[in-house]
C-alpha cells in the first residue's frame, strides 16, 4: 500500500503543478474585478459572477451548449454503434485492420478535418453539387451554421466513441444472442433486449466523452460555425482574446467545469443502475 | 407443461467448412416422439455441429431437418420452436432468474399474468422457486444449470437440445443432475437430443445413443446394444473400458493370441485382428467348459482401488487387465504369480486391424 502510494507520487506532483494549480488560479481570477482594456483589478469581488448569473445570455449559452453537445453525442452514438458492433464481430485478423482504419482519423488534427468538411459541405462542395445533380434547385446551407458543426463534430468524435464502445463490449457473448434467438427472439429484439443492455457500459463511457469533448470543442464550431454557433468554449475564447475580459472568461471556464462535473455525476449514477 | 412429443428426423444432414473433410457427413437419424437420444463422441466428431444445425444456429451444407413432418432446414432459430441448454448455460447476466425464464414467454407475446404463473411453475419443476430474484452470477453452477433448463422448458418447445449440459459441474452434482434431467424429460415426454463426450452419462440417461466418429454415426442403438455389441473397434474403445490385444485370426475362425488359441461367438475375419475384452468380464476362477476362453499368464502389476482390484496380467505377449470386486478374506494375487485368466467366448469382441 505504501509502495503503491509512492509510485503514484510523480503523477500526483505533475498534476498538482500543471492542472490543479492553474484551475485554482482560474477560479480565483473569476473573483477579481474586470477593468476596461484587459486590466485585472483587485479582489475578491462577486461582481463578475453576479453579472454572469443575472444575464440571460449566459444561461442560454450554457443550455444551448448542453443541447448541442447532447445532439452531437446522440448522433455520434448512432453512427458509431453499428460500426463498433461490426468490428467487434469481425474475425481477429479483420478486427485489427478495421480498428486501425477507424482510429486513423485521430492522426489528423481537428483543424485539418474541419477544413476538409468546409470543402465537402461548402456551397460549391461535393454534397451540394450532388444534390444539385439530383435535381435540387437550392441545396440547404451546410456551412457556417449548426448543421455543418454537428456533422463535422460527429465525424471527429467517432473514433473516440468507437474505442469506448469496443472497450465496453466485453460482456457481449454470441451464446447469449443464440440463446435469445432459440427462445423466439427475432434479431431486432435480440439487439434491444440482450446486445444493447449488455453494451451499456461502453455506450455510457462513449457518450460521456463525446459530450465533454463537444462542450469543450473550439476549433470546429469556430471555423464551421461562422460565428453563428456559440458554445461555452468559443465564448471563453472570445472573452479572453477578443473582449479581453479575463474574469468573465475565468468564470465561464469554472461554469463549464461544473457542467462536466454534472455529466460525470450523471454517468456514475446511470452506470450504477445499469450494472446493478 | 406436459408435452406430447414431436418426431424429429434428420435426412443426410451435412456440414462442410471450406475444402476440408466434412464436419458432419450425411447424418440421418429418426427420433421418435418423446425419445431421449444421445450424440456421443470425442471432441471434433461433429456432435455439437449436428446439434447446432438442428437448432438452426449453424446453417447446414446439405440435408434436411424435419420436425413433426415439417421441413425446418432453412428456418432461423427463433422460428424453430426448440429449447436449447448451452454448455455455458448462456443465462442473461442483466436479468434475474425469473426474467431469464420469462424471456421466451415474452417473445411469444403472452400476457403478464400468464407469464408469472408459468415461470413459477417452471422454477418449481427445477426446485428453484426461492431464488427467482437472484442474478445468475449469484447462483452456483448447478443452480445456473437448472435455470437454463427451466428457461428452455418453459416455452414448451417441440424439441429439447442439450449441449454438454453437465460438463461444467463437479462429479457429485453431475450425477444428481443426470437423474434429475432424465426424470424431467420422461415426465414431460419431450423429444430430446443430448450431446456429450461422457460415455457413462450417455449410457445412464439415453434411450438410444448415436456414437459419432469423424462426422459420421459409427453406431446407433440402445445403451445395452452399444456396450455389449459395439459395431467397431472405435465404439468398443470409446464406450466403456476395454483390453485391446493384437492377435491373428485364421481362416478356421480360431484366434491366435501369442501361443494361445481363443474363440469368439461372432464370425471372425481372417487376418490381423484386435481382440477386445471388458476388464470386469475377465476372472481368475478358471471356469471350465465350452463357453470360456482360458489362458495362462503372469501377474505384472496389482492396483488396489478400494472397491476393486485391477491386475495387469501378461497373456500371450499382450497385457490383459482383470478387474475384480474386492471381498473380505480373498487373497490378493502378487506380482510374478502365474495365474489362469478366463472370459466368456461371447464376451470376446474381435475387429479386423
PDB file of N, CA, C and O in Angstrom, chain A residues 180-209:
ATOM      1  N   UNK A 180     -31.089 -16.236 -26.869  1.00  0.00           N
ATOM      2  CA  UNK A 180     -32.263 -15.372 -27.058  1.00  0.00           C
ATOM      3  C   UNK A 180     -33.017 -15.772 -28.323  1.00  0.00           C
ATOM      4  O   UNK A 180     -34.250 -15.864 -28.325  1.00  0.00           O
ATOM      5  N   UNK A 181     -32.260 -16.047 -29.398  1.00  0.00           N
ATOM      6  CA  UNK A 181     -32.898 -16.450 -30.655  1.00  0.00           C
ATOM      7  C   UNK A 181     -33.648 -17.773 -30.478  1.00  0.00           C
ATOM      8  O   UNK A 181     -34.780 -17.930 -30.941  1.00  0.00           O
ATOM      9  N   UNK A 182     -33.017 -18.713 -29.757  1.00  0.00           N
ATOM     10  CA  UNK A 182     -33.662 -20.019 -29.588  1.00  0.00           C
ATOM     11  C   UNK A 182     -34.936 -19.884 -28.757  1.00  0.00           C
ATOM     12  O   UNK A 182     -35.833 -20.707 -28.847  1.00  0.00           O
ATOM     13  N   UNK A 183     -35.016 -18.837 -27.952  1.00  0.00           N
ATOM     14  CA  UNK A 183     -36.209 -18.621 -27.134  1.00  0.00           C
ATOM     15  C   UNK A 183     -37.278 -17.849 -27.907  1.00  0.00           C
ATOM     16  O   UNK A 183     -38.302 -17.487 -27.344  1.00  0.00           O
ATOM     17  N   UNK A 184     -37.008 -17.581 -29.182  1.00  0.00           N
ATOM     18  CA  UNK A 184     -38.039 -16.986 -30.019  1.00  0.00           C
ATOM     19  C   UNK A 184     -37.860 -15.511 -30.312  1.00  0.00           C
ATOM     20  O   UNK A 184     -38.783 -14.868 -30.818  1.00  0.00           O
ATOM     21  N   UNK A 185     -36.678 -14.947 -29.994  1.00  0.00           N
ATOM     22  CA  UNK A 185     -36.483 -13.525 -30.238  1.00  0.00           C
ATOM     23  C   UNK A 185     -35.951 -13.290 -31.647  1.00  0.00           C
ATOM     24  O   UNK A 185     -34.883 -13.788 -31.985  1.00  0.00           O
ATOM     25  N   UNK A 186     -36.680 -12.525 -32.483  1.00  0.00           N
ATOM     26  CA  UNK A 186     -36.144 -12.149 -33.784  1.00  0.00           C
ATOM     27  C   UNK A 186     -34.960 -11.196 -33.594  1.00  0.00           C
ATOM     28  O   UNK A 186     -34.827 -10.599 -32.520  1.00  0.00           O
ATOM     29  N   UNK A 187     -34.100 -11.049 -34.625  1.00  0.00           N
ATOM     30  CA  UNK A 187     -32.857 -10.288 -34.461  1.00  0.00           C
ATOM     31  C   UNK A 187     -33.029  -8.906 -33.814  1.00  0.00           C
ATOM     32  O   UNK A 187     -32.238  -8.527 -32.959  1.00  0.00           O
ATOM     33  N   UNK A 188     -34.059  -8.156 -34.182  1.00  0.00           N
ATOM     34  CA  UNK A 188     -34.176  -6.801 -33.609  1.00  0.00           C
ATOM     35  C   UNK A 188     -34.472  -6.846 -32.119  1.00  0.00           C
ATOM     36  O   UNK A 188     -34.037  -5.996 -31.363  1.00  0.00           O
ATOM     37  N   UNK A 189     -35.178  -7.870 -31.678  1.00  0.00           N
ATOM     38  CA  UNK A 189     -35.446  -7.971 -30.238  1.00  0.00           C
ATOM     39  C   UNK A 189     -34.209  -8.454 -29.486  1.00  0.00           C
ATOM     40  O   UNK A 189     -33.982  -8.075 -28.348  1.00  0.00           O
ATOM     41  N   UNK A 190     -33.392  -9.301 -30.165  1.00  0.00           N
ATOM     42  CA  UNK A 190     -32.120  -9.700 -29.556  1.00  0.00           C
ATOM     43  C   UNK A 190     -31.267  -8.453 -29.327  1.00  0.00           C
ATOM     44  O   UNK A 190     -30.666  -8.274 -28.271  1.00  0.00           O
ATOM     45  N   UNK A 191     -31.256  -7.559 -30.330  1.00  0.00           N
ATOM     46  CA  UNK A 191     -30.469  -6.320 -30.224  1.00  0.00           C
ATOM     47  C   UNK A 191     -30.959  -5.468 -29.051  1.00  0.00           C
ATOM     48  O   UNK A 191     -30.177  -5.013 -28.222  1.00  0.00           O
ATOM     49  N   UNK A 192     -32.288  -5.285 -28.968  1.00  0.00           N
ATOM     50  CA  UNK A 192     -32.844  -4.396 -27.940  1.00  0.00           C
ATOM     51  C   UNK A 192     -32.770  -4.995 -26.548  1.00  0.00           C
ATOM     52  O   UNK A 192     -32.523  -4.284 -25.580  1.00  0.00           O
ATOM     53  N   UNK A 193     -33.004  -6.310 -26.436  1.00  0.00           N
ATOM     54  CA  UNK A 193     -33.131  -6.907 -25.105  1.00  0.00           C
ATOM     55  C   UNK A 193     -31.823  -7.492 -24.565  1.00  0.00           C
ATOM     56  O   UNK A 193     -31.665  -7.637 -23.364  1.00  0.00           O
ATOM     57  N   UNK A 194     -30.914  -7.853 -25.469  1.00  0.00           N
ATOM     58  CA  UNK A 194     -29.683  -8.509 -24.996  1.00  0.00           C
ATOM     59  C   UNK A 194     -28.434  -7.688 -25.329  1.00  0.00           C
ATOM     60  O   UNK A 194     -27.686  -7.298 -24.434  1.00  0.00           O
ATOM     61  N   UNK A 195     -28.232  -7.391 -26.615  1.00  0.00           N
ATOM     62  CA  UNK A 195     -26.983  -6.743 -27.028  1.00  0.00           C
ATOM     63  C   UNK A 195     -26.871  -5.339 -26.432  1.00  0.00           C
ATOM     64  O   UNK A 195     -25.866  -4.995 -25.806  1.00  0.00           O
ATOM     65  N   UNK A 196     -27.920  -4.534 -26.603  1.00  0.00           N
ATOM     66  CA  UNK A 196     -27.863  -3.150 -26.139  1.00  0.00           C
ATOM     67  C   UNK A 196     -27.691  -3.050 -24.616  1.00  0.00           C
ATOM     68  O   UNK A 196     -26.793  -2.347 -24.147  1.00  0.00           O
ATOM     69  N   UNK A 197     -28.502  -3.746 -23.828  1.00  0.00           N
ATOM     70  CA  UNK A 197     -28.313  -3.643 -22.365  1.00  0.00           C
ATOM     71  C   UNK A 197     -26.919  -4.085 -21.918  1.00  0.00           C
ATOM     72  O   UNK A 197     -26.340  -3.472 -21.042  1.00  0.00           O
ATOM     73  N   UNK A 198     -26.383  -5.122 -22.571  1.00  0.00           N
ATOM     74  CA  UNK A 198     -25.077  -5.621 -22.154  1.00  0.00           C
ATOM     75  C   UNK A 198     -23.951  -4.684 -22.567  1.00  0.00           C
ATOM     76  O   UNK A 198     -22.871  -4.720 -21.992  1.00  0.00           O
ATOM     77  N   UNK A 199     -24.204  -3.842 -23.582  1.00  0.00           N
ATOM     78  CA  UNK A 199     -23.129  -2.950 -24.015  1.00  0.00           C
ATOM     79  C   UNK A 199     -23.277  -1.564 -23.404  1.00  0.00           C
ATOM     80  O   UNK A 199     -22.547  -0.643 -23.768  1.00  0.00           O
ATOM     81  N   UNK A 200     -24.210  -1.385 -22.449  1.00  0.00           N
ATOM     82  CA  UNK A 200     -24.438  -0.073 -21.850  1.00  0.00           C
ATOM     83  C   UNK A 200     -23.192   0.563 -21.224  1.00  0.00           C
ATOM     84  O   UNK A 200     -23.014   1.783 -21.332  1.00  0.00           O
ATOM     85  N   UNK A 201     -22.315  -0.208 -20.562  1.00  0.00           N
ATOM     86  CA  UNK A 201     -21.115   0.444 -20.011  1.00  0.00           C
ATOM     87  C   UNK A 201     -20.321   1.194 -21.083  1.00  0.00           C
ATOM     88  O   UNK A 201     -19.884   2.321 -20.853  1.00  0.00           O
ATOM     89  N   UNK A 202     -20.157   0.574 -22.250  1.00  0.00           N
ATOM     90  CA  UNK A 202     -19.444   1.224 -23.345  1.00  0.00           C
ATOM     91  C   UNK A 202     -20.208   2.412 -23.890  1.00  0.00           C
ATOM     92  O   UNK A 202     -19.638   3.461 -24.190  1.00  0.00           O
ATOM     93  N   UNK A 203     -21.528   2.253 -24.004  1.00  0.00           N
ATOM     94  CA  UNK A 203     -22.376   3.328 -24.505  1.00  0.00           C
ATOM     95  C   UNK A 203     -22.253   4.556 -23.595  1.00  0.00           C
ATOM     96  O   UNK A 203     -22.054   5.681 -24.066  1.00  0.00           O
ATOM     97  N   UNK A 204     -22.325   4.311 -22.289  1.00  0.00           N
ATOM     98  CA  UNK A 204     -22.258   5.432 -21.343  1.00  0.00           C
ATOM     99  C   UNK A 204     -20.901   6.128 -21.391  1.00  0.00           C
ATOM    100  O   UNK A 204     -20.821   7.353 -21.416  1.00  0.00           O
ATOM    101  N   UNK A 205     -19.842   5.330 -21.428  1.00  0.00           N
ATOM    102  CA  UNK A 205     -18.498   5.908 -21.470  1.00  0.00           C
ATOM    103  C   UNK A 205     -18.315   6.740 -22.738  1.00  0.00           C
ATOM    104  O   UNK A 205     -17.822   7.869 -22.685  1.00  0.00           O
ATOM    105  N   UNK A 206     -18.740   6.171 -23.883  1.00  0.00           N
ATOM    106  CA  UNK A 206     -18.619   6.881 -25.157  1.00  0.00           C
ATOM    107  C   UNK A 206     -19.405   8.176 -25.137  1.00  0.00           C
ATOM    108  O   UNK A 206     -18.936   9.218 -25.608  1.00  0.00           O
ATOM    109  N   UNK A 207     -20.616   8.131 -24.572  1.00  0.00           N
ATOM    110  CA  UNK A 207     -21.468   9.323 -24.522  1.00  0.00           C
ATOM    111  C   UNK A 207     -20.848  10.390 -23.625  1.00  0.00           C
ATOM    112  O   UNK A 207     -20.860  11.575 -23.954  1.00  0.00           O
ATOM    113  N   UNK A 208     -20.293   9.955 -22.491  1.00  0.00           N
ATOM    114  CA  UNK A 208     -19.667  10.917 -21.575  1.00  0.00           C
ATOM    115  C   UNK A 208     -18.536  11.659 -22.289  1.00  0.00           C
ATOM    116  O   UNK A 208     -18.471  12.893 -22.273  1.00  0.00           O
ATOM    117  N   UNK A 209     -17.670  10.896 -22.950  1.00  0.00           N
ATOM    118  CA  UNK A 209     -16.523  11.528 -23.615  1.00  0.00           C
ATOM    119  C   UNK A 209     -16.981  12.415 -24.768  1.00  0.00           C
ATOM    120  O   UNK A 209     -16.499  13.525 -24.923  1.00  0.00           O
TER     121      UNK A 209
END
